[in-house]
């Protein structure tokens, strides 16, 4: 009767509250994943350029213009990651 209906209502409310907490936790983890992905992207893009500049420096570093350009690219890439 009345008590059974009340107990069912209380149970349903607890389930709703638990579901809301689980959903909030999943949304938080999803946001954290997107943030980590964005940070990795912001680091990996300059790293690719840094490796290219390093390779150029290794193979053509004896040429002053190439050496200066490569060093400049490496400095800018590192500053971009730092900032």
Coordinates of C-alpha atoms in Angstrom, one line a residue, residues 35-48 80-82:
X35 CA 42.1 18.6 -22.0
X36 CA 44.9 16.0 -22.0
X37 CA 44.4 15.4 -25.8
X38 CA 44.6 19.1 -26.5
X39 CA 47.8 19.4 -24.4
X40 CA 49.4 16.5 -26.2
X41 CA 48.5 18.1 -29.5
X42 CA 50.0 21.4 -28.5
X43 CA 53.3 19.7 -27.5
X44 CA 53.5 17.1 -30.4
X45 CA 53.0 19.7 -33.2
X46 CA 56.1 21.8 -32.2
X47 CA 58.0 18.6 -31.5
X48 CA 57.6 17.4 -35.1
X80 CA 56.2 27.7 -27.9
X81 CA 56.1 24.5 -25.9
X82 CA 57.2 26.4 -22.7

